[in-house]
Short mmCIF file of C-alpha atoms and ligand atoms in Angstrom, two decimals:
data_model
loop_
_atom_site.label_atom_id
_atom_site.label_comp_id
_atom_site.label_asym_id
_atom_site.label_seq_id
_atom_site.Cartn_x
_atom_site.Cartn_y
_atom_site.Cartn_z
CA MET A 1 -72.72 -110.38 136.49
CA TRP A 2 -70.40 -107.45 137.08
CA ILE A 3 -71.15 -104.78 139.68
CA GLY A 4 -69.32 -101.45 139.42
CA ILE A 5 -69.10 -98.59 141.94
CA ASP A 6 -67.22 -95.31 141.90
CA ASP A 7 -66.96 -91.79 143.28
CA THR A 8 -68.26 -92.29 146.80
CA ASP A 9 -65.62 -90.62 148.90
CA SER A 10 -64.40 -87.12 149.74
CA PRO A 11 -61.22 -85.74 151.30
CA GLY A 12 -63.19 -85.85 154.58
CA GLY A 13 -63.83 -89.59 154.57
CA MET A 14 -65.00 -92.86 153.04
CA CYS A 15 -63.33 -94.98 150.37
CA THR A 16 -64.96 -96.75 147.44
CA THR A 17 -63.00 -99.92 148.26
CA TYR A 18 -64.60 -99.97 151.72
CA ILE A 19 -68.09 -99.83 150.17
CA GLY A 20 -66.94 -102.67 147.88
CA ALA A 21 -65.88 -104.73 150.90
CA VAL A 22 -69.20 -104.09 152.66
CA LEU A 23 -71.10 -105.03 149.49
CA VAL A 24 -69.13 -108.28 149.09
CA ARG A 25 -70.33 -109.30 152.56
CA ARG A 26 -73.95 -108.25 151.97
CA LEU A 27 -74.05 -110.13 148.66
CA ALA A 28 -72.74 -113.27 150.34
CA HIS A 29 -75.36 -112.83 153.08
CA VAL A 30 -78.22 -113.08 150.55
CA GLY A 31 -76.62 -116.01 148.73
CA VAL A 32 -75.01 -114.19 145.80
CA ARG A 33 -71.70 -115.93 145.06
CA VAL A 34 -68.82 -113.47 144.77
CA ILE A 35 -66.17 -114.65 142.31
CA ASP A 36 -63.75 -111.75 142.36
CA ALA A 37 -63.43 -108.21 143.67
CA ARG A 38 -61.39 -105.75 141.63
CA LEU A 39 -59.77 -102.49 142.58
CA VAL A 40 -59.24 -100.69 139.28
CA ARG A 41 -57.10 -97.57 139.02
CA LEU A 42 -57.94 -95.17 136.20
CA ASN A 43 -56.20 -92.18 134.60
CA PRO A 44 -54.12 -90.75 137.45
CA ASN A 45 -54.29 -87.26 135.92
CA VAL A 46 -58.06 -86.83 136.18
CA ILE A 47 -58.71 -83.64 138.17
CA HIS A 48 -61.96 -84.82 139.75
CA LYS A 49 -60.29 -87.62 141.67
CA THR A 50 -60.29 -87.55 145.47
CA ARG A 51 -57.03 -89.46 145.88
CA GLY A 52 -55.91 -92.31 143.67
CA ASN A 53 -58.72 -92.51 141.07
CA ALA A 54 -59.87 -95.96 142.11
CA ALA A 55 -63.09 -97.70 141.12
CA VAL A 56 -64.39 -101.08 142.25
CA SER A 57 -65.90 -103.98 140.34
CA ILE A 58 -67.31 -107.20 141.78
CA GLU A 59 -67.83 -110.28 139.65
CA ALA A 60 -70.66 -112.38 141.07
CA GLU A 61 -73.23 -115.04 140.28
CA GLY A 62 -76.86 -114.42 141.23
CA ASP A 63 -79.83 -112.19 140.62
CA ALA A 64 -78.86 -108.84 139.03
CA GLU A 65 -81.87 -106.94 140.45
CA THR A 66 -80.98 -108.08 143.97
CA ALA A 67 -77.34 -107.08 143.48
CA PHE A 68 -78.36 -103.68 142.09
CA ALA A 69 -80.69 -103.04 145.06
CA LEU A 70 -77.94 -103.98 147.53
CA ALA A 71 -75.26 -101.93 145.73
CA THR A 72 -77.36 -98.77 145.51
CA ALA A 73 -78.42 -99.19 149.16
CA CYS A 74 -74.74 -99.48 150.22
CA VAL A 75 -73.81 -96.35 148.29
CA GLU A 76 -76.84 -94.39 149.56
CA GLU A 77 -75.96 -95.38 153.13
CA LEU A 78 -72.21 -94.80 153.01
CA ALA A 79 -71.19 -92.33 150.27
CA GLU A 80 -70.18 -88.78 151.15
CA PHE A 81 -73.12 -87.12 149.41
CA GLY A 82 -72.47 -83.83 151.25
CA ASP A 83 -69.33 -83.12 149.23
CA LYS A 84 -70.02 -81.41 145.92
CA LYS A 85 -67.23 -83.40 144.27
CA THR A 86 -68.81 -86.74 145.26
CA ASN A 87 -70.98 -87.97 142.39
CA PRO A 88 -71.51 -91.71 142.81
CA GLY A 89 -72.22 -94.22 140.09
CA VAL A 90 -73.51 -97.79 140.45
CA VAL A 91 -73.82 -100.27 137.57
CA VAL A 92 -74.75 -103.94 137.27
CA SER A 93 -74.41 -105.77 133.98
CA GLU A 94 -74.94 -109.39 133.03
CA THR A 95 -72.72 -108.99 130.01
CA ARG A 96 -69.29 -107.55 130.31
CA PRO A 97 -68.81 -104.38 128.23
CA PRO A 98 -65.87 -104.49 125.78
CA PRO A 99 -62.55 -103.39 127.33
CA ASP A 100 -62.18 -100.31 125.08
CA PHE A 101 -63.99 -98.13 127.59
CA TYR A 102 -61.67 -99.32 130.37
CA TYR A 103 -58.59 -98.47 128.29
CA ALA A 104 -60.05 -95.06 127.42
CA ALA A 105 -60.70 -94.27 131.12
CA LEU A 106 -57.26 -95.62 132.10
CA ARG A 107 -55.22 -93.74 129.50
CA ASP A 108 -57.44 -90.89 128.35
CA TYR A 109 -60.56 -88.94 129.29
CA CYS A 110 -64.21 -90.03 129.02
CA THR A 111 -67.62 -88.42 129.44
CA VAL A 112 -70.71 -89.55 131.32
CA ASP A 113 -72.60 -89.78 128.02
CA GLU A 114 -69.99 -92.20 126.66
CA ALA A 115 -70.34 -94.35 129.78
CA ILE A 116 -74.13 -94.38 129.41
CA ARG A 117 -73.86 -95.46 125.77
CA VAL A 118 -71.69 -98.40 126.86
CA LEU A 119 -74.16 -99.31 129.63
CA GLU A 120 -77.17 -99.08 127.31
CA ALA A 121 -75.44 -101.30 124.75
CA ALA A 122 -74.72 -103.86 127.47
CA GLY A 123 -78.32 -103.72 128.76
CA ALA A 124 -76.99 -102.81 132.21
CA LEU A 125 -78.84 -101.57 135.26
CA TYR A 126 -77.31 -98.27 136.35
CA ARG A 127 -77.84 -95.28 138.60
CA GLY A 128 -75.81 -92.10 138.62
CA TYR A 129 -76.20 -89.69 141.52
CA LYS A 130 -75.89 -85.89 141.36
CA ASN A 131 -73.88 -85.10 138.18
CA ARG A 132 -73.46 -88.89 137.64
CA ARG A 133 -69.70 -88.68 136.99
CA GLY A 134 -69.11 -91.86 138.98
CA LEU A 135 -70.74 -93.80 136.13
CA ILE A 136 -67.48 -93.32 134.20
CA GLY A 137 -65.33 -95.14 136.74
CA ALA A 138 -68.01 -97.72 137.57
CA THR A 139 -68.39 -98.60 133.87
CA ALA A 140 -64.63 -98.69 133.29
CA ALA A 141 -64.22 -100.99 136.30
CA ILE A 142 -66.68 -103.60 135.00
CA ALA A 143 -65.15 -103.35 131.50
CA SER A 144 -61.63 -103.80 132.88
CA ASP A 145 -59.29 -106.23 131.23
CA LEU A 146 -56.28 -107.14 133.35
CA PRO A 147 -53.72 -109.04 131.24
CA ASP A 148 -51.29 -108.27 134.05
CA ARG A 149 -52.60 -108.12 137.58
CA THR A 150 -51.54 -107.84 141.20
CA CYS A 151 -53.33 -108.10 144.57
CA GLU A 152 -53.98 -105.78 147.46
CA LEU A 153 -55.17 -106.83 150.88
CA LEU A 154 -56.99 -103.94 152.52
CA ALA A 155 -57.80 -103.92 156.23
CA TYR A 156 -60.54 -101.51 157.34
CA ARG A 157 -61.07 -99.79 160.67
CA LYS A 158 -64.01 -100.11 163.01
CA ARG A 159 -66.34 -97.16 162.67
CA PRO A 160 -65.63 -95.45 166.05
CA ALA A 161 -61.93 -95.26 165.08
CA TRP A 162 -62.48 -93.42 161.80
CA GLY A 163 -60.65 -90.10 161.82
CA THR A 164 -58.49 -90.98 164.87
CA PRO A 165 -54.75 -91.84 164.65
CA ARG A 166 -54.18 -95.36 163.32
CA GLN A 167 -52.62 -97.92 165.64
CA VAL A 168 -50.39 -99.99 163.39
CA ASP A 169 -47.00 -101.21 164.61
CA ALA A 170 -44.47 -99.85 162.11
CA GLU A 171 -41.86 -102.48 162.99
CA SER A 172 -44.31 -105.26 162.18
CA LEU A 173 -44.83 -103.73 158.72
CA PHE A 174 -41.08 -103.71 158.09
CA ARG A 175 -40.98 -107.36 159.26
CA ALA A 176 -43.89 -108.25 156.98
CA GLU A 177 -42.10 -106.82 153.96
CA GLU A 178 -38.77 -108.39 154.89
CA LYS A 179 -40.42 -111.83 155.10
CA THR A 180 -42.27 -111.61 151.82
CA TYR A 181 -40.36 -109.23 149.50
CA PRO A 182 -40.14 -109.41 146.45
CA HIS A 183 -43.55 -111.18 146.42
CA THR A 184 -45.05 -108.18 148.21
CA TRP A 185 -43.85 -104.60 147.83
CA ASP A 186 -44.47 -101.01 148.90
CA THR A 187 -45.72 -101.84 152.41
CA VAL A 188 -42.73 -99.80 153.57
CA ASP A 189 -39.95 -97.82 151.91
CA ARG A 190 -36.81 -99.39 153.32
CA GLU A 191 -34.41 -96.95 151.71
CA ASN A 192 -36.16 -93.94 153.23
CA GLY A 193 -37.23 -95.73 156.43
CA VAL A 194 -40.93 -94.88 156.14
CA VAL A 195 -44.21 -96.77 156.21
CA VAL A 196 -46.12 -96.57 152.92
CA GLY A 197 -49.10 -98.89 153.42
CA VAL A 198 -50.86 -96.92 156.18
CA PRO A 199 -52.78 -93.86 154.96
CA HIS A 200 -52.96 -90.55 156.82
CA THR A 201 -56.37 -89.54 155.49
CA PRO A 202 -59.56 -89.85 157.57
CA ASP A 203 -60.95 -92.79 155.54
CA PRO A 204 -61.78 -96.31 156.81
CA VAL A 205 -58.58 -97.94 155.47
CA LEU A 206 -56.30 -99.23 158.24
CA PHE A 207 -53.51 -100.55 156.04
CA GLY A 208 -52.92 -102.09 152.63
CA ILE A 209 -50.49 -104.77 151.49
CA ARG A 210 -49.66 -105.14 147.81
CA GLY A 211 -48.28 -108.30 146.29
CA GLU A 212 -48.33 -110.84 143.52
CA SER A 213 -50.99 -113.23 144.86
CA PRO A 214 -53.60 -113.61 147.62
CA ALA A 215 -51.33 -116.14 149.34
CA TRP A 216 -48.40 -113.69 149.50
CA VAL A 217 -50.41 -110.71 150.76
CA ARG A 218 -51.99 -112.96 153.41
CA GLU A 219 -48.55 -114.19 154.44
CA ALA A 220 -47.31 -110.59 154.82
CA ARG A 221 -50.49 -109.61 156.65
CA SER A 222 -49.94 -112.35 159.24
CA SER A 223 -46.93 -110.39 160.55
CA VAL A 224 -48.78 -107.09 160.99
CA ARG A 225 -49.71 -106.00 164.51
CA SER A 226 -52.41 -103.33 164.74
CA GLU A 227 -55.72 -102.25 166.23
CA GLU A 228 -58.35 -104.87 165.47
CA PRO A 229 -59.73 -104.34 161.93
CA ALA A 230 -63.46 -104.36 161.18
CA CYS A 231 -62.90 -106.49 158.07
CA GLU A 232 -60.35 -107.29 155.39
CA GLN A 233 -60.74 -107.64 151.65
CA ILE A 234 -58.34 -108.93 149.02
CA TYR A 235 -58.74 -107.15 145.70
CA THR A 236 -57.42 -108.14 142.29
CA THR A 237 -55.99 -104.97 140.79
CA ASN A 238 -54.20 -103.27 137.91
CA GLN A 239 -51.89 -101.56 140.40
CA GLY A 240 -48.18 -101.98 139.76
CA THR A 241 -48.65 -102.96 136.10
CA ASP A 242 -47.84 -99.79 134.08
CA ALA A 243 -51.21 -100.26 132.37
CA HIS A 244 -51.55 -96.46 132.15
CA LEU A 245 -48.47 -96.04 129.91
CA VAL A 246 -48.52 -95.90 126.13
CA PRO A 247 -45.54 -95.54 123.83
CA GLY A 248 -45.25 -91.94 122.66
CA THR A 249 -43.03 -89.44 120.88
CA ILE A 250 -42.12 -86.02 122.25
CA LYS A 251 -43.82 -84.28 119.33
CA THR A 252 -47.19 -85.91 119.95
CA LEU A 253 -47.51 -85.79 123.77
CA ARG A 254 -50.99 -84.83 124.99
CA GLU A 255 -51.78 -83.20 128.31
CA GLY A 256 -52.95 -85.55 131.08
CA ARG A 257 -51.85 -88.80 129.45
CA SER A 258 -49.01 -91.08 130.57
CA TYR A 259 -46.25 -92.27 128.28
CA LEU A 260 -43.07 -94.16 127.66
CA VAL A 261 -40.92 -91.84 125.52
CA ARG A 262 -37.46 -92.29 124.01
CA GLY A 263 -35.01 -89.47 123.48
CA THR A 264 -31.58 -88.00 124.05
CA VAL A 265 -30.66 -85.91 127.05
CA ALA A 266 -30.31 -82.41 125.57
CA GLY A 267 -29.10 -80.41 128.56
CA SER A 268 -27.41 -81.02 131.89
CA PRO A 269 -29.90 -81.70 134.71
CA THR A 270 -30.47 -78.77 137.06
CA THR A 271 -31.81 -78.63 140.61
CA GLY A 272 -34.44 -75.94 141.06
CA ALA A 273 -36.26 -74.38 143.99
CA GLY A 274 -37.63 -77.00 146.38
CA GLY A 275 -35.09 -79.59 145.25
CA HIS A 276 -36.92 -80.55 142.05
CA VAL A 277 -34.53 -81.82 139.38
CA SER A 278 -35.19 -81.37 135.67
CA PHE A 279 -33.55 -81.91 132.30
CA LEU A 280 -34.45 -81.47 128.64
CA LEU A 281 -35.09 -84.55 126.54
CA SER A 282 -35.01 -84.23 122.75
CA ASP A 283 -36.00 -86.37 119.80
CA SER A 284 -36.43 -85.51 116.10
CA GLY A 285 -36.23 -81.78 116.74
CA ALA A 286 -38.77 -81.71 119.60
CA GLU A 287 -37.97 -81.19 123.29
CA VAL A 288 -39.73 -81.88 126.57
CA ARG A 289 -38.76 -81.02 130.13
CA CYS A 290 -38.57 -84.09 132.39
CA MET A 291 -39.13 -83.56 136.12
CA ALA A 292 -38.02 -85.55 139.15
CA TYR A 293 -39.80 -83.85 142.03
CA GLU A 294 -38.40 -83.57 145.55
CA PRO A 295 -40.52 -86.46 146.94
CA THR A 296 -38.72 -88.81 144.54
CA LYS A 297 -35.74 -88.48 146.94
CA GLY A 298 -32.73 -90.62 145.90
CA PHE A 299 -34.07 -91.10 142.37
CA ARG A 300 -33.03 -87.48 141.77
CA ASP A 301 -29.38 -88.47 142.29
CA VAL A 302 -29.67 -90.81 139.31
CA VAL A 303 -31.23 -88.06 137.22
CA ARG A 304 -28.49 -85.60 138.24
CA LYS A 305 -25.87 -87.99 136.81
CA LEU A 306 -27.26 -87.79 133.27
CA VAL A 307 -25.23 -85.85 130.72
CA PRO A 308 -26.14 -84.48 127.28
CA GLY A 309 -26.08 -87.24 124.71
CA ASP A 310 -27.33 -90.05 126.99
CA ALA A 311 -29.95 -92.15 125.20
CA VAL A 312 -32.86 -92.77 127.57
CA THR A 313 -36.49 -93.76 127.81
CA VAL A 314 -38.68 -92.00 130.35
CA ALA A 315 -42.00 -93.09 131.83
CA GLY A 316 -44.51 -90.69 133.32
CA SER A 317 -47.46 -88.37 132.90
CA TYR A 318 -47.34 -85.31 130.68
CA LYS A 319 -48.75 -82.46 132.75
CA GLY A 320 -48.44 -78.71 132.45
CA GLY A 321 -45.89 -79.03 129.66
CA SER A 322 -43.49 -81.40 131.43
CA LEU A 323 -43.14 -85.11 131.85
CA ASN A 324 -43.21 -86.18 135.50
CA LEU A 325 -40.83 -89.10 135.87
CA GLU A 326 -41.96 -92.42 137.32
CA LYS A 327 -39.16 -94.46 135.81
CA LEU A 328 -36.03 -93.89 133.74
CA GLY A 329 -34.38 -96.36 131.39
CA ILE A 330 -30.83 -95.70 130.27
CA ALA A 331 -30.09 -97.35 126.93
CA ARG A 332 -26.65 -95.87 126.22
CA LEU A 333 -24.34 -93.57 128.14
CA ALA A 334 -22.63 -90.78 126.24
CA ASP A 335 -18.95 -90.00 126.73
CA ALA A 336 -18.75 -87.28 129.34
CA VAL A 337 -15.73 -85.05 128.87
CA ARG A 338 -13.98 -82.35 130.82
CA ILE A 339 -11.98 -79.62 128.99
CA ARG A 340 -8.83 -78.63 130.90
CA PRO A 341 -5.70 -76.60 130.11
CA PRO A 342 -2.99 -78.92 128.71
CA VAL A 343 0.13 -80.03 130.59
CA CYS A 344 3.30 -78.21 129.44
CA PRO A 345 5.26 -80.52 127.08
CA ALA A 346 8.53 -78.89 128.21
CA CYS A 347 8.32 -78.81 132.01
CA GLY A 348 5.28 -80.99 132.80
CA ARG A 349 3.38 -78.32 134.76
CA ARG A 350 -0.28 -77.46 134.09
CA MET A 351 -0.56 -74.54 131.66
CA THR A 352 -3.04 -71.69 132.18
CA SER A 353 -5.21 -69.70 129.81
CA ALA A 354 -3.34 -67.09 127.84
CA GLY A 355 -6.50 -65.00 127.44
CA THR A 356 -9.70 -65.33 125.43
CA GLY A 357 -8.99 -67.04 122.11
CA LYS A 358 -5.23 -67.05 122.76
CA GLY A 359 -4.81 -70.69 123.84
CA TYR A 360 -2.63 -71.65 126.82
CA LYS A 361 0.69 -70.56 128.25
CA CYS A 362 3.11 -72.16 130.69
CA ARG A 363 3.80 -69.66 133.48
CA ILE A 364 7.04 -71.53 134.37
CA CYS A 365 8.87 -71.88 131.06
CA GLY A 366 6.85 -69.72 128.66
CA GLU A 367 5.83 -72.61 126.36
CA ARG A 368 2.55 -72.07 124.44
CA SER A 369 -0.17 -74.41 123.20
CA ARG A 370 -3.44 -73.81 121.33
CA GLU A 371 -5.18 -77.10 122.13
CA PRO A 372 -6.88 -77.84 125.44
CA ARG A 373 -6.74 -81.26 127.03
CA VAL A 374 -9.97 -83.27 126.65
CA GLU A 375 -10.41 -85.76 129.49
CA LEU A 376 -13.02 -88.51 129.71
CA ILE A 377 -14.93 -88.39 132.98
CA GLU A 378 -15.81 -91.66 134.66
CA ARG A 379 -19.59 -92.17 134.65
CA HIS A 380 -21.00 -93.39 137.96
CA LEU A 381 -24.13 -94.70 136.25
CA LYS A 382 -24.96 -97.92 134.46
CA PRO A 383 -27.41 -98.58 131.62
CA GLY A 384 -30.69 -100.07 132.85
CA TRP A 385 -33.89 -99.05 134.59
CA TYR A 386 -34.24 -96.77 137.60
CA GLU A 387 -37.43 -95.95 139.52
CA VAL A 388 -38.81 -93.57 142.11
CA PRO A 389 -38.92 -94.96 145.67
CA PRO A 390 -42.08 -96.60 147.08
CA THR A 391 -43.08 -93.40 148.93
CA ALA A 392 -43.32 -91.54 145.62
CA ARG A 393 -44.67 -94.37 143.48
CA ARG A 394 -47.97 -94.01 141.67
CA HIS A 395 -50.50 -96.78 142.20
CA LEU A 396 -50.32 -97.89 138.57
CA ALA A 397 -46.53 -97.73 138.23
CA ARG A 398 -44.93 -101.14 137.95
CA PRO A 399 -42.17 -101.63 140.53
CA LEU A 400 -38.93 -102.86 138.95
CA VAL A 401 -38.98 -105.80 141.32
CA ARG A 402 -41.82 -107.15 139.14
CA GLY A 403 -39.53 -107.06 136.10
CA VAL A 404 -39.71 -104.87 133.02
CA PRO A 405 -42.38 -105.79 130.44
CA ALA A 406 -41.08 -106.82 127.02
CA TRP A 407 -42.64 -103.84 125.23
CA GLU A 408 -40.90 -101.41 127.56
CA GLU A 409 -37.57 -103.15 126.86
CA ILE A 410 -38.29 -102.80 123.13
CA VAL A 411 -38.87 -99.06 123.48
CA LEU A 412 -35.64 -98.75 125.50
CA GLN A 413 -33.35 -100.95 123.44
CA SER A 414 -34.55 -101.17 119.86
CA GLY A 415 -33.85 -97.64 118.70
CA ARG A 416 -37.25 -97.62 117.06
CA GLU A 417 -40.77 -96.82 118.14
CA CYS A 418 -42.98 -99.57 119.49
CA ASP A 419 -46.07 -99.42 117.25
CA ALA A 420 -48.90 -100.82 119.29
CA PRO A 421 -49.99 -99.80 122.77
CA PRO A 422 -49.82 -102.87 124.98
CA ILE A 423 -53.54 -103.47 125.01
CA ALA A 424 -53.12 -107.24 124.89
CA SER A 425 -50.51 -108.80 127.13
CA THR A 426 -47.77 -106.78 128.78
CA LYS A 427 -45.90 -109.87 129.95
P1 ATP B 1 -62.63 -93.10 145.41
O1 ATP B 1 -61.94 -93.83 146.51
O2 ATP B 1 -63.99 -92.60 145.74
O3 ATP B 1 -62.73 -93.95 144.19
P2 ATP B 1 -60.82 -91.51 143.90
O4 ATP B 1 -59.59 -90.78 144.21
O5 ATP B 1 -60.70 -92.79 143.24
O6 ATP B 1 -61.74 -91.78 145.13
P3 ATP B 1 -63.14 -90.45 142.75
O7 ATP B 1 -63.77 -89.81 143.92
O8 ATP B 1 -63.61 -91.76 142.31
O9 ATP B 1 -61.60 -90.49 143.02
O10 ATP B 1 -63.20 -89.41 141.55
C1 ATP B 1 -62.80 -89.71 140.25
C2 ATP B 1 -63.91 -89.30 139.30
O11 ATP B 1 -63.38 -89.19 137.99
C3 ATP B 1 -65.01 -90.33 139.24
O12 ATP B 1 -66.23 -89.66 139.09
C4 ATP B 1 -64.72 -91.12 137.95
O13 ATP B 1 -65.88 -91.63 137.35
C5 ATP B 1 -64.09 -90.03 137.11
N1 ATP B 1 -63.12 -90.55 136.16
C6 ATP B 1 -62.26 -91.56 136.32
N2 ATP B 1 -61.51 -91.73 135.23
C7 ATP B 1 -61.90 -90.81 134.34
C8 ATP B 1 -61.51 -90.49 133.01
N3 ATP B 1 -60.52 -91.14 132.41
N4 ATP B 1 -62.15 -89.48 132.38
C9 ATP B 1 -63.13 -88.78 133.00
N5 ATP B 1 -63.55 -89.03 134.26
C10 ATP B 1 -62.94 -90.04 134.93
#
């Protein structure tokens, strides 16, 4: 059976993954065999989310009624019912719903009624609390299909510590990453010298370690020194897979969806208030503004080096009329030129402008020329993929250290659209 839970936390506390970890232990206690626990990220642009739009699914073997009773009891005991934005959902199904609903919740928007139709068709047990919105994420989590997957080990705090400063030795986190990178990633951001895997919110999470397998996240975890955790759970997840991206064209972008889009840089990048960098991308007569926000730090330096005519592919969410960059692929660099006054053919000195539309004049010997000198500027940029740093990375964004999926390479290199969204394998 598959057990799904979502929408249990608030900015003031709790975390659906913690309830998942508690439920895993309570299921085991009554003899229900847990096969896998999944942490499933859904559309990162959904406005109702508390933080990272996560839902949890547990695959288990045992009595569905017992599991449903335990899951609802966990949620009723632990969820932040006082917050008006907390609307939990719990589902248990002995058949797995088709993955379409997962892909819809990951890449698009769904309604509670749609979730209920899926649950009814699967003959699932379900309970939605308050406005029942959590049924969307809970249903998507049990319907999830993970052709590409990663792991996260989450350590949780003991209850008296919730809301107090976390005691995690930063140096030990840097050591953990050093020992296990590139098999684990985003525990720290080495370039910017900051810890990434320890949250600052008042929820029960102590730290998280992301990696390619349970063995690697355990290995990294063994280096971490911290306050004693209450428990630890390894989740299978769609984090770091780019599962939220679909190939798109500038003309057909829809608000709140995430895309991989090809185009040509149409204007020089500019740095605006707050250090946000933007440029116009064009394709087939349509244009979109691409944004690299200040938190993307050094990634903005790459963006600033683009020039009109560069052929690129951008990855990110389309929000408020602009595409917020997660990743940038440079297929072909344009020739960047600088227009300068010519050198005097008679005396070898640099000429100066003779006035608007009058060409150039040598102030030394009086020689005239109409043509400027066109110089190629050296480009300090290479074709290939560039990404935002770990501190600014979205949960679903695939770190380059995991490699670039074939379909993304096709969109970057082929000069043609990639027809099918990567619903099957992204490997
Ligand atoms: P938590 O740790 O509790 O999971 P969160 O940041 O993941 O926190 P939620 O509190 O779960 O956010 O809020 C997200 C809400 O949006 C949930 O009710 C979920 O069912 C709903 N939701 C998720 N994806 C979609 C979608 N694609 N369309 C509509 N609603 C969605």
